[in-house]
C-alpha cells in the first residue's frame, strides 16, 4: 500500500514537472522553429496520405499549416489515433491535436480546446437498405474507434448492441465489408469521406439517423494560455479573411470529392 501511494506521488510529481516544462508551447515552438501537429492519416478528407505525393494532407492539416505559418515556423505532422491523441499531447510528443477531435467537457478537464473549427454529427454507415431506424441496429454488432466519442455515444444510444472498437475507422469499415459488423458509427463526415474513396461505395449508405452533435476543436495542453489565445486569434482571423471558407471549399466545396454545404462559422466560444 505504502509503495503504491509512493508511486502515485512520484507519478503525480512527474506529471506536474512535465506539465510545467510544456506549459509555454508558444515560446517553445518559436525557439524550435517547428510546430508538431498530431493528425489522422487514414481519415479523408481530414487527414490522409495523398497517393501521388505520399504526404499527409487534409482539412485538419490545412489548419495546422495556417497556425504554423502565422507563428513563422515549419510544420511537422505526426499521425495519431483517436485513443493516443490526448496522451501524445500531454506527454509532449506533439504541440497541438488537429485530429477530428470533438471538444467536450470531459476532455476539457485534461486539455484545452480552441474555438470550434468544424461541425458534424454522429451517424451510421450500413449496407444499403439494411437499416431504416435506430432500433434496427440495437442488439447488433457495431464497429467504431477506440477512445472516440462515437464509442461512448453508441453505447448510450444502443444499449443492447455489442460495440467493437478498432484502432481506426478503416479497420471498422473492413469489418463491415466482411460482414463482421452490421454498421460503422462515427461522425458523418468521416463516414462520408471513407465511403467516397471506397471502390464498392454503391453497396453502402448513411441513413439519416443522427445521435449527437460533434463540434471539433484543436487540442492544446491544459493552461497553455499564450498558445491557446494565439491559435484562437489565428482561426478567428481566418474566418474573417475568408481563408477558413477557402479551406472548407477545398475539401467540401461543390468541386470537391465530398460536396457539403457549410453550416457553421468559426466564432468565439461564449
Ligand atoms: N469526433 C469524434 C471524437 O473525437 C469521433 C472521431 C474520432 O474518433 O476522431 O472522438
Coordinates of C-alpha atoms and ligand atoms in Angstrom, one line a residue:
X1 CA 0.0 0.0 0.0
X2 CA 2.8 2.4 1.1
X3 CA 4.6 1.6 -2.1
X4 CA 1.6 2.2 -4.2
X5 CA 1.0 5.6 -2.6
X6 CA 4.7 6.5 -3.1
X7 CA 4.5 5.5 -6.7
X8 CA 1.4 7.6 -7.2
X9 CA 3.1 10.7 -5.6
X10 CA 6.1 10.2 -7.9
X11 CA 3.9 9.9 -10.9
X12 CA 1.9 13.0 -9.9
X13 CA 5.2 14.9 -9.5
X14 CA 6.3 13.8 -12.9
X15 CA 3.1 14.9 -14.5
X16 CA 3.4 18.3 -12.8
X17 CA 7.0 18.7 -13.9
X18 CA 6.2 17.6 -17.4
X19 CA 3.1 19.9 -17.4
X20 CA 5.3 22.8 -16.5
X21 CA 8.0 22.0 -19.0
X22 CA 5.5 22.2 -21.8
X23 CA 3.4 24.9 -20.3
X24 CA 4.6 27.6 -22.8
X25 CA 4.2 26.0 -26.2
X26 CA 4.2 29.4 -28.0
X27 CA 7.7 30.2 -26.9
X28 CA 9.0 26.6 -27.2
X29 CA 7.7 26.3 -30.8
X30 CA 9.1 29.7 -31.8
X31 CA 12.5 28.7 -30.4
X32 CA 12.5 25.3 -32.0
X33 CA 11.3 26.7 -35.4
X34 CA 8.9 23.8 -35.9
X35 CA 5.4 23.1 -34.7
X36 CA 4.4 19.4 -34.3
X37 CA 0.8 18.7 -35.1
X38 CA -0.9 15.3 -34.2
X39 CA -3.2 14.4 -37.1
X40 CA -5.1 11.4 -38.5
X41 CA -3.5 9.7 -41.5
X42 CA -6.4 7.5 -42.7
X43 CA -9.4 9.7 -42.2
X44 CA -10.2 11.5 -45.5
X45 CA -10.7 14.4 -46.0
X46 CA -9.4 15.5 -42.6
X47 CA -6.1 13.7 -42.6
X48 CA -4.9 11.0 -45.1
X49 CA -2.0 10.1 -47.3
X50 CA -2.1 11.6 -50.8
X51 CA -1.5 8.7 -53.2
X52 CA 0.6 10.9 -55.5
X53 CA 2.8 12.8 -53.1
X54 CA 2.8 10.3 -50.2
X55 CA 2.2 13.4 -47.9
X56 CA -0.4 13.6 -45.2
X57 CA -3.0 16.1 -46.4
X58 CA -6.5 17.3 -45.4
X59 CA -8.7 19.8 -43.7
X60 CA -7.0 19.4 -40.3
X61 CA -3.5 19.7 -41.8
X62 CA -4.5 23.0 -43.5
X63 CA -5.5 24.4 -40.1
X64 CA -2.2 23.2 -38.6
X65 CA -0.3 24.8 -41.6
X66 CA -2.1 28.1 -41.1
X67 CA -1.2 28.2 -37.4
X68 CA 2.5 27.3 -38.2
X69 CA 2.6 30.0 -40.9
X70 CA 1.2 32.6 -38.5
X71 CA 3.9 31.6 -35.9
X72 CA 6.6 31.8 -38.6
X73 CA 7.7 28.2 -38.1
X74 CA 7.8 25.0 -40.1
X75 CA 5.1 22.4 -39.7
X76 CA 5.7 18.7 -38.9
X77 CA 2.8 16.3 -38.8
X78 CA 2.7 13.1 -36.7
X79 CA -0.1 10.5 -37.2
X80 CA -2.2 9.8 -34.0
X81 CA -5.1 7.5 -33.3
X82 CA -8.3 8.6 -31.5
X83 CA -7.1 6.8 -28.4
X84 CA -3.5 8.1 -28.5
X85 CA -4.0 11.7 -29.3
X86 CA -4.5 13.1 -25.7
X87 CA -1.7 11.1 -24.2
X88 CA 0.6 12.1 -27.1
X89 CA -0.2 15.8 -26.4
X90 CA 0.1 15.5 -22.6
X91 CA 3.4 13.7 -22.9
X92 CA 4.8 16.5 -25.0
X93 CA 5.3 14.4 -28.2
X94 CA 3.1 16.8 -30.2
X95 CA 2.3 20.5 -29.7
X96 CA -1.3 20.5 -30.9
X97 CA -4.0 18.0 -31.9
X98 CA -5.9 18.5 -35.2
X99 CA -7.4 15.1 -35.5
X100 CA -11.2 15.1 -36.0
X101 CA -11.5 15.7 -32.3
X102 CA -14.7 16.6 -30.6
X103 CA -14.5 19.1 -27.8
X104 CA -16.5 18.2 -24.8
X105 CA -16.5 18.9 -21.0
X106 CA -14.9 15.6 -20.1
X107 CA -11.9 16.0 -22.3
X108 CA -11.7 19.7 -21.3
X109 CA -10.8 18.5 -17.8
X110 CA -7.4 17.3 -19.2
X111 CA -6.7 19.5 -22.2
X112 CA -7.7 22.9 -23.6
X113 CA -9.6 23.4 -26.9
X114 CA -9.7 26.1 -29.4
X115 CA -13.0 27.6 -30.6
X116 CA -14.8 25.0 -32.9
X117 CA -13.3 24.9 -36.4
X118 CA -15.7 22.2 -37.8
X119 CA -19.1 20.9 -37.0
X120 CA -20.6 17.4 -37.8
X121 CA -22.7 14.8 -36.0
X122 CA -22.6 11.0 -35.4
X123 CA -24.3 8.7 -37.9
X124 CA -24.1 5.1 -39.2
X125 CA -22.7 3.6 -42.3
X126 CA -24.6 0.4 -43.3
X127 CA -25.2 -2.0 -46.2
X128 CA -27.8 -0.5 -48.5
X129 CA -31.4 -0.9 -47.4
X130 CA -30.4 -2.8 -44.2
X131 CA -31.4 -0.1 -41.7
X132 CA -34.3 2.3 -41.6
X133 CA -34.3 3.4 -38.0
X134 CA -32.0 3.3 -34.9
X135 CA -33.9 0.4 -33.5
X136 CA -32.8 -1.8 -36.4
X137 CA -29.3 -1.6 -35.0
X138 CA -30.0 -2.5 -31.4
X139 CA -28.7 -6.0 -30.5
X140 CA -26.3 -5.9 -33.5
X141 CA -22.5 -5.6 -33.6
X142 CA -21.4 -2.1 -34.4
X143 CA -17.8 -1.1 -35.2
X144 CA -16.1 2.2 -34.2
X145 CA -12.8 3.5 -33.0
X146 CA -11.2 3.1 -29.6
X147 CA -11.1 6.3 -27.5
X148 CA -13.7 8.1 -29.5
X149 CA -16.9 9.9 -28.5
X150 CA -18.5 7.7 -31.1
X151 CA -17.8 4.7 -28.9
X152 CA -19.5 6.3 -25.9
X153 CA -22.5 7.7 -27.8
X154 CA -23.2 4.4 -29.5
X155 CA -23.2 2.6 -26.1
X156 CA -25.8 5.0 -24.8
X157 CA -27.9 5.1 -27.9
X158 CA -27.9 1.3 -28.5
X159 CA -27.7 -0.3 -25.0
X160 CA -28.3 -3.8 -26.4
X161 CA -25.7 -3.6 -29.2
X162 CA -22.2 -5.0 -29.0
X163 CA -19.8 -2.2 -29.7
X164 CA -16.5 -3.4 -31.3
X165 CA -13.7 -0.8 -31.0
X166 CA -11.0 -0.8 -33.6
X167 CA -7.8 1.3 -33.8
X168 CA -9.2 3.4 -36.6
X169 CA -12.2 3.7 -38.8
X170 CA -10.9 2.0 -42.0
X171 CA -10.5 -1.2 -39.9
X172 CA -14.1 -0.9 -38.7
X173 CA -15.2 -0.4 -42.4
X174 CA -13.3 -3.5 -43.4
X175 CA -15.2 -5.4 -40.7
X176 CA -18.5 -4.1 -42.2
X177 CA -17.4 -5.2 -45.7
X178 CA -16.6 -8.6 -44.3
X179 CA -20.0 -8.9 -42.6
X180 CA -18.4 -8.9 -39.1
X181 CA -20.4 -5.8 -38.0
X182 CA -23.8 -4.5 -39.1
X183 CA -22.6 -0.9 -39.1
X184 CA -19.7 1.5 -38.6
X185 CA -20.6 4.5 -36.5
X186 CA -18.8 7.8 -36.1
X187 CA -19.0 11.4 -37.4
X188 CA -21.0 11.7 -40.6
X189 CA -18.2 13.5 -42.5
X190 CA -15.7 10.7 -41.5
X191 CA -18.1 8.1 -42.8
X192 CA -18.8 10.0 -46.0
X193 CA -15.1 10.6 -46.6
X194 CA -14.3 7.0 -46.2
X195 CA -17.2 6.0 -48.5
X196 CA -16.1 8.5 -51.1
X197 CA -12.8 6.6 -51.5
X198 CA -14.3 3.1 -51.4
X199 CA -14.4 1.2 -54.8
X200 CA -17.6 -0.5 -53.8
X201 CA -19.4 2.6 -52.4
X202 CA -22.7 1.8 -54.2
X203 CA -23.3 -1.1 -51.8
X204 CA -23.4 1.2 -48.7
X205 CA -25.3 4.2 -47.4
X206 CA -25.5 6.5 -44.4
X207 CA -29.2 6.7 -43.4
X208 CA -30.4 10.0 -41.9
X209 CA -30.1 8.8 -38.2
X210 CA -28.1 11.2 -36.1
X211 CA -27.3 10.5 -32.5
X212 CA -25.1 13.5 -31.5
X213 CA -23.5 16.8 -32.4
X214 CA -19.7 16.8 -32.8
X215 CA -18.0 20.2 -32.8
X216 CA -14.3 19.8 -33.5
X217 CA -11.6 21.7 -31.5
X218 CA -7.9 22.0 -31.8
X219 CA -6.4 20.4 -28.7
X220 CA -3.7 22.0 -26.7
X221 CA -2.1 21.4 -23.3
X222 CA -4.1 22.5 -20.2
X223 CA -3.3 26.0 -19.1
X224 CA -1.1 26.8 -22.2
X225 CA -2.8 30.2 -22.4
X226 CA -0.5 32.1 -24.7
X227 CA -0.6 29.3 -27.3
X228 CA -4.4 28.8 -26.9
X229 CA -5.0 32.6 -27.3
X230 CA -2.7 32.7 -30.4
X231 CA -4.5 29.7 -32.0
X232 CA -7.9 31.1 -31.3
X233 CA -7.0 34.5 -32.7
X234 CA -5.5 32.8 -35.8
X235 CA -8.7 30.8 -36.6
X236 CA -11.0 33.8 -35.9
X237 CA -8.8 35.9 -38.3
X238 CA -9.0 33.0 -40.8
X239 CA -12.8 33.2 -40.7
X240 CA -12.7 37.0 -41.2
X241 CA -10.3 36.9 -44.1
X242 CA -12.2 34.1 -45.9
X243 CA -9.2 31.6 -45.5
X244 CA -11.4 29.3 -43.4
X245 CA -14.1 29.2 -46.1
X246 CA -11.4 28.6 -48.7
X247 CA -10.1 25.6 -46.8
X248 CA -13.6 24.3 -46.3
X249 CA -14.3 24.7 -50.1
X250 CA -11.1 22.8 -50.9
X251 CA -12.3 19.7 -49.1
X252 CA -16.1 20.1 -49.0
X253 CA -17.0 22.6 -51.7
X254 CA -19.0 21.9 -54.9
X255 CA -15.9 20.8 -56.8
X256 CA -14.5 18.6 -54.1
X257 CA -15.0 14.8 -53.7
X258 CA -17.4 15.4 -50.8
X259 CA -19.7 18.4 -51.5
X260 CA -21.5 19.5 -48.4
X261 CA -22.9 23.0 -47.5
X262 CA -21.0 24.8 -44.7
X263 CA -23.5 25.1 -41.8
X264 CA -21.2 26.9 -39.3
X265 CA -18.8 29.8 -39.0
X266 CA -15.8 29.9 -36.6
X267 CA -16.9 32.1 -33.7
X268 CA -15.5 32.8 -30.2
X269 CA -16.9 30.4 -27.5
X270 CA -19.2 32.1 -25.1
Ligands
LIG1 N1 -15.1 13.3 -33.3 C1 -15.1 12.1 -32.5 C2 -14.1 12.0 -31.4 O1 -13.4 13.0 -31.2 C3 -15.0 10.9 -33.4 C4 -13.9 10.9 -34.4 C5 -12.6 10.4 -33.9 O2 -12.5 9.3 -33.3 O3 -11.6 11.2 -34.0 O4 -13.9 11.1 -30.7

